[in-house]
Coordinates of C-alpha atoms in Angstrom, one line a residue:
X1 CA -15.7 -17.7 -18.2
X2 CA -17.1 -15.0 -20.8
X3 CA -16.2 -15.3 -24.6
X4 CA -14.4 -12.1 -25.8
X5 CA -17.9 -11.5 -27.5
X6 CA -19.7 -11.5 -24.8
X7 CA -16.8 -9.5 -22.8
X8 CA -17.0 -6.6 -25.5
X9 CA -20.8 -6.7 -24.9
X10 CA -20.7 -6.5 -21.1
X11 CA -17.8 -3.6 -21.4
X12 CA -20.1 -1.7 -23.6
X13 CA -23.2 -2.1 -21.4
X14 CA -21.0 -1.0 -18.5
X15 CA -19.9 2.1 -20.3
X16 CA -23.5 3.1 -20.6
X17 CA -24.1 3.0 -16.9
X18 CA -23.8 6.2 -14.8
X19 CA -20.8 5.9 -12.3
X20 CA -21.6 4.7 -9.0
X21 CA -21.6 8.0 -6.5
X22 CA -19.1 6.7 -4.2
X23 CA -16.6 5.7 -6.9
X24 CA -16.7 9.1 -8.3
X25 CA -16.0 10.7 -4.8
X26 CA -13.0 8.3 -4.4
X27 CA -11.9 9.4 -7.6
X28 CA -12.4 13.3 -7.0
X29 CA -10.5 12.7 -3.7
X30 CA -7.3 11.2 -5.9
X31 CA -7.5 13.9 -8.3
X32 CA -7.2 16.5 -5.9
X33 CA -4.5 14.8 -4.0
X34 CA -2.5 14.2 -7.0
X35 CA -2.8 17.8 -7.7
X36 CA -1.8 19.2 -4.7
X37 CA 0.8 16.7 -4.1
X38 CA 2.4 15.7 -7.2
X39 CA 1.3 18.5 -9.2
X40 CA -0.4 16.4 -11.8
X41 CA -3.7 16.6 -13.4
X42 CA -5.2 13.1 -14.2
X43 CA -8.3 11.7 -15.7
X44 CA -10.5 8.9 -14.2
X45 CA -8.1 6.3 -16.9
X46 CA -5.0 7.6 -15.3
X47 CA -6.6 6.6 -12.0
X48 CA -7.3 3.2 -13.3
X49 CA -4.2 2.7 -15.2
X50 CA -2.1 3.5 -12.0
X51 CA -3.6 0.7 -10.1
X52 CA -2.0 -1.7 -12.8
X53 CA 1.6 -0.5 -11.9
X54 CA 4.2 -3.0 -12.0
X55 CA 5.0 -1.8 -8.8
X56 CA 2.1 -3.1 -6.8
X57 CA 1.7 -6.8 -5.9
X58 CA -1.5 -8.3 -7.2
X59 CA -3.1 -8.2 -3.5
X60 CA -2.3 -4.7 -2.6
X61 CA -3.3 -3.8 -6.1
X62 CA -6.8 -5.7 -5.8
X63 CA -7.1 -4.0 -2.1
X64 CA -6.7 -0.3 -3.8
X65 CA -8.9 -1.2 -6.8
X66 CA -11.4 -2.3 -4.3
X67 CA -10.9 0.6 -2.0
X68 CA -11.8 3.1 -5.0
X69 CA -14.9 1.2 -5.9
X70 CA -15.8 1.3 -2.2
X71 CA -16.4 -2.4 -2.4
X72 CA -15.2 -3.3 0.9
X73 CA -17.9 -4.6 3.6
X74 CA -17.2 -1.6 6.2
X75 CA -18.7 1.4 7.6
X76 CA -22.1 2.8 5.9
X77 CA -22.3 -0.5 4.3
X78 CA -23.7 -2.0 7.1
X79 CA -26.2 1.0 8.3
X80 CA -28.4 -0.4 6.0
X81 CA -28.5 -4.2 7.0
X82 CA -30.9 -5.0 9.9
X83 CA -29.3 -5.7 13.5
X84 CA -25.9 -5.0 11.7
X85 CA -25.5 -1.2 12.3
X86 CA -23.0 -1.9 15.2
X87 CA -20.2 -3.2 12.9
X88 CA -20.2 0.2 10.8
X89 CA -18.7 1.8 14.1
X90 CA -14.8 1.3 15.0
X91 CA -15.3 -0.3 18.6
X92 CA -12.2 1.5 19.7
X93 CA -12.8 5.1 18.5
X94 CA -17.1 5.1 18.5
X95 CA -16.5 6.6 14.6
X96 CA -17.7 5.4 11.5
X97 CA -15.4 3.0 10.6
X98 CA -14.7 4.1 6.7
X99 CA -11.4 3.8 4.7
X100 CA -10.1 6.7 5.6
X101 CA -10.5 6.0 9.4
X102 CA -9.0 2.7 9.4
X103 CA -5.9 3.7 7.3
X104 CA -5.6 6.7 9.1
X105 CA -7.1 8.0 11.9
X106 CA -8.1 4.8 14.2
X107 CA -6.4 4.9 17.3
X108 CA -5.9 1.2 17.7
X109 CA -2.5 0.0 17.4
X110 CA -1.2 -0.6 13.4
X111 CA -2.1 2.4 11.4
X112 CA 0.2 4.9 13.4
X113 CA 3.2 2.3 13.9
X114 CA 3.0 1.4 10.1
X115 CA 3.2 4.8 9.0
X116 CA 5.8 5.8 11.3
X117 CA 8.3 2.8 10.1
X118 CA 7.2 3.8 6.2
X119 CA 8.5 7.4 7.0
X120 CA 11.5 6.6 8.8
X121 CA 12.4 4.4 6.0
X122 CA 11.6 6.7 3.5
X123 CA 13.6 9.5 5.1
X124 CA 16.8 7.3 4.7
X125 CA 16.4 8.1 1.2
X126 CA 14.6 11.2 0.9
X127 CA 14.6 14.5 3.1
X128 CA 10.8 14.6 3.2
X129 CA 7.7 12.7 3.8
X130 CA 4.9 13.5 1.5
X131 CA 1.6 13.8 3.2
X132 CA -0.2 10.7 4.1
X133 CA -4.1 10.8 3.0
X134 CA -6.7 9.0 1.6
X135 CA -6.2 10.8 -1.7
X136 CA -2.2 9.9 -1.7
X137 CA -2.9 6.0 -0.7
X138 CA -5.3 5.4 -3.2
X139 CA -3.6 7.4 -5.7
X140 CA 0.1 6.1 -5.0
X141 CA 0.6 4.8 -8.5
X142 CA 0.1 8.4 -9.7
X143 CA 3.0 9.7 -7.9
X144 CA 5.8 11.2 -9.7
X145 CA 9.6 12.0 -8.4
X146 CA 12.1 14.4 -10.4
X147 CA 15.6 14.7 -9.5
X148 CA 18.5 17.3 -11.0
X149 CA 17.3 18.3 -14.3
X150 CA 13.7 17.3 -14.0
X151 CA 14.4 13.8 -15.0
X152 CA 12.1 11.4 -13.4
X153 CA 13.7 9.9 -10.6
X154 CA 12.6 6.0 -11.1
X155 CA 14.1 4.5 -8.0
X156 CA 12.5 7.0 -5.4
X157 CA 9.1 6.7 -7.5
X158 CA 9.0 3.0 -7.4
X159 CA 10.0 2.9 -3.8
X160 CA 7.3 5.4 -2.5
X161 CA 4.6 3.3 -4.6
X162 CA 5.9 0.1 -2.8
X163 CA 6.0 1.6 0.7
X164 CA 2.6 3.0 0.4
X165 CA 0.7 0.1 -1.5
X166 CA 2.5 -2.4 1.1
X167 CA 1.7 -0.2 4.3
X168 CA -1.8 0.5 3.4
X169 CA -2.4 -3.4 2.6
X170 CA -0.7 -4.5 5.8
X171 CA -3.1 -2.1 7.8
X172 CA -6.2 -3.1 6.1
X173 CA -5.0 -6.9 6.9
X174 CA -4.3 -6.1 10.8
X175 CA -7.6 -4.7 10.6
X176 CA -9.3 -7.7 9.7
X177 CA -7.3 -9.7 11.7
X178 CA -8.3 -7.6 15.0
X179 CA -12.0 -7.5 14.0
X180 CA -12.6 -11.1 12.7
X181 CA -10.0 -13.3 14.5
X182 CA -9.1 -11.5 17.8
X183 CA -12.4 -10.4 18.5
X184 CA -11.1 -6.6 18.6
X185 CA -7.9 -7.4 20.5
X186 CA -5.0 -5.7 18.9
X187 CA -2.0 -7.1 17.8
X188 CA 1.0 -5.9 20.1
X189 CA 3.4 -3.3 18.7
X190 CA 6.4 -5.7 18.2
X191 CA 4.2 -8.2 15.9
X192 CA 3.1 -4.9 13.7
X193 CA 6.5 -3.8 13.3
X194 CA 7.9 -7.3 12.3
X195 CA 5.1 -7.7 10.1
X196 CA 5.9 -4.4 8.6
X197 CA 9.8 -5.3 7.9
X198 CA 8.9 -8.7 6.9
X199 CA 6.7 -7.3 4.1
X200 CA 9.4 -4.5 2.9
X201 CA 12.4 -7.2 3.0
X202 CA 10.4 -9.7 1.0
X203 CA 9.8 -7.1 -1.7
X204 CA 13.0 -6.4 -1.5
X205 CA 13.9 -10.0 -1.8
X206 CA 11.7 -10.5 -4.8
X207 CA 13.3 -7.6 -6.6
X208 CA 16.5 -9.3 -6.1
X209 CA 15.3 -12.8 -7.5
X210 CA 13.5 -10.8 -10.4
X211 CA 16.6 -8.8 -11.3
X212 CA 18.7 -12.2 -11.7
X213 CA 16.2 -13.4 -14.4
X214 CA 17.2 -12.8 -18.0
X215 CA 15.5 -10.0 -19.3
X216 CA 14.6 -11.8 -22.4
X217 CA 13.5 -15.2 -20.7
X218 CA 9.7 -16.3 -20.2
X219 CA 9.5 -15.3 -16.7
X220 CA 9.3 -11.7 -15.5
X221 CA 12.1 -9.8 -14.5
X222 CA 13.3 -6.4 -13.5
X223 CA 16.3 -4.4 -14.4
X224 CA 19.0 -4.9 -12.0
X225 CA 20.1 -0.6 -12.0
X226 CA 16.1 0.0 -11.5
X227 CA 16.4 -2.4 -8.1
X228 CA 19.6 -0.6 -7.2
X229 CA 18.1 2.8 -7.6
X230 CA 15.1 1.6 -5.6
X231 CA 16.6 0.5 -2.5
X232 CA 19.8 2.7 -2.4
X233 CA 20.5 4.4 0.9
X234 CA 17.9 1.8 2.9
X235 CA 19.7 -1.1 3.7
X236 CA 21.8 -2.2 6.2
X237 CA 25.4 -1.7 6.4
X238 CA 25.0 -0.2 2.9
X239 CA 28.6 1.1 2.7
X240 CA 30.3 -2.2 3.2
X241 CA 28.1 -3.8 0.6
X242 CA 29.5 -3.9 -3.2
X243 CA 28.1 -1.3 -5.5
X244 CA 26.0 -4.3 -7.2
X245 CA 24.8 -6.1 -4.1
X246 CA 22.1 -7.9 -6.1
X247 CA 23.7 -11.3 -5.9
X248 CA 24.6 -10.9 -2.1
X249 CA 23.2 -12.8 0.4
X250 CA 21.8 -11.6 3.3
X251 CA 20.8 -8.0 2.1
X252 CA 18.1 -6.4 4.2
X253 CA 16.3 -3.2 4.5
X254 CA 18.0 -1.0 7.7
X255 CA 16.8 -2.0 10.9
X256 CA 17.7 1.6 11.7
X257 CA 14.9 2.9 10.0
X258 CA 12.2 1.2 12.1
X259 CA 10.9 2.6 15.4
X260 CA 12.4 1.2 18.8
X261 CA 9.7 -1.2 20.2
X262 CA 7.6 0.7 23.0
X263 CA 5.4 -1.2 25.7
X264 CA 1.8 -1.9 23.7
X265 CA -1.5 -1.7 25.7
X266 CA -1.4 -5.6 26.1
X267 CA 2.1 -5.4 27.8
X268 CA 1.0 -2.6 29.9
X269 CA -2.4 -4.6 31.1
X270 CA 0.0 -7.3 32.2
X271 CA 2.9 -5.2 34.0
X272 CA 5.2 -5.5 31.2
X273 CA 7.9 -3.0 30.6

């Protein structure tokens, strides 16, 4: 651990260092996406602060932070290491396995299924799904949505940030499981969809717990109104729930938002319909 004085010295030294080219490229991608999709002109400080959003859980936030810093050991990282060049390439697509490829372009089961599920869930609440790109993913904490009269729609904004951050982090986890633990074998479609359902419903249950805590207590808490605004129009049998459903048991994100199961390639290889 460093003392406060040592931390200040280190911070001053870091300020004098030129920005890493790879990091600056990511920041520029995010700035362009924020302007194109959310009509926001943002600074580097805005971007770094957005990663600290309270709408992110720690691990997705850490994933976003490392992604902007280009700190993952993927793609071109391996091209500079002797006898490791093959790790730079996606074995399924035979393309450079950079972050853009993993999160958006890879043909392996995972990213397409998860983004489809996220889109379906979003469209339960909103009428259009913002374009998913590397810039909108890494800059999802900058997203702004406004309702009638130009007022910030807190619930919609928060749901978007939850969906994008959780989806991206899950895609990353599935990629690592496939490459490291499964020897390149992708997870079945049903398993992928179930993991997405679990991740989103886990966020809902956490919100309910935080909303039931006293706002002025020592533990983190959320305003019940914000939780209700976030998840409205996305729940199973929502019309039968009370207006304030936070204390109701067995409240789940609507299953109708998830795509029906389709046979995975593993199922096909075994002749299972």
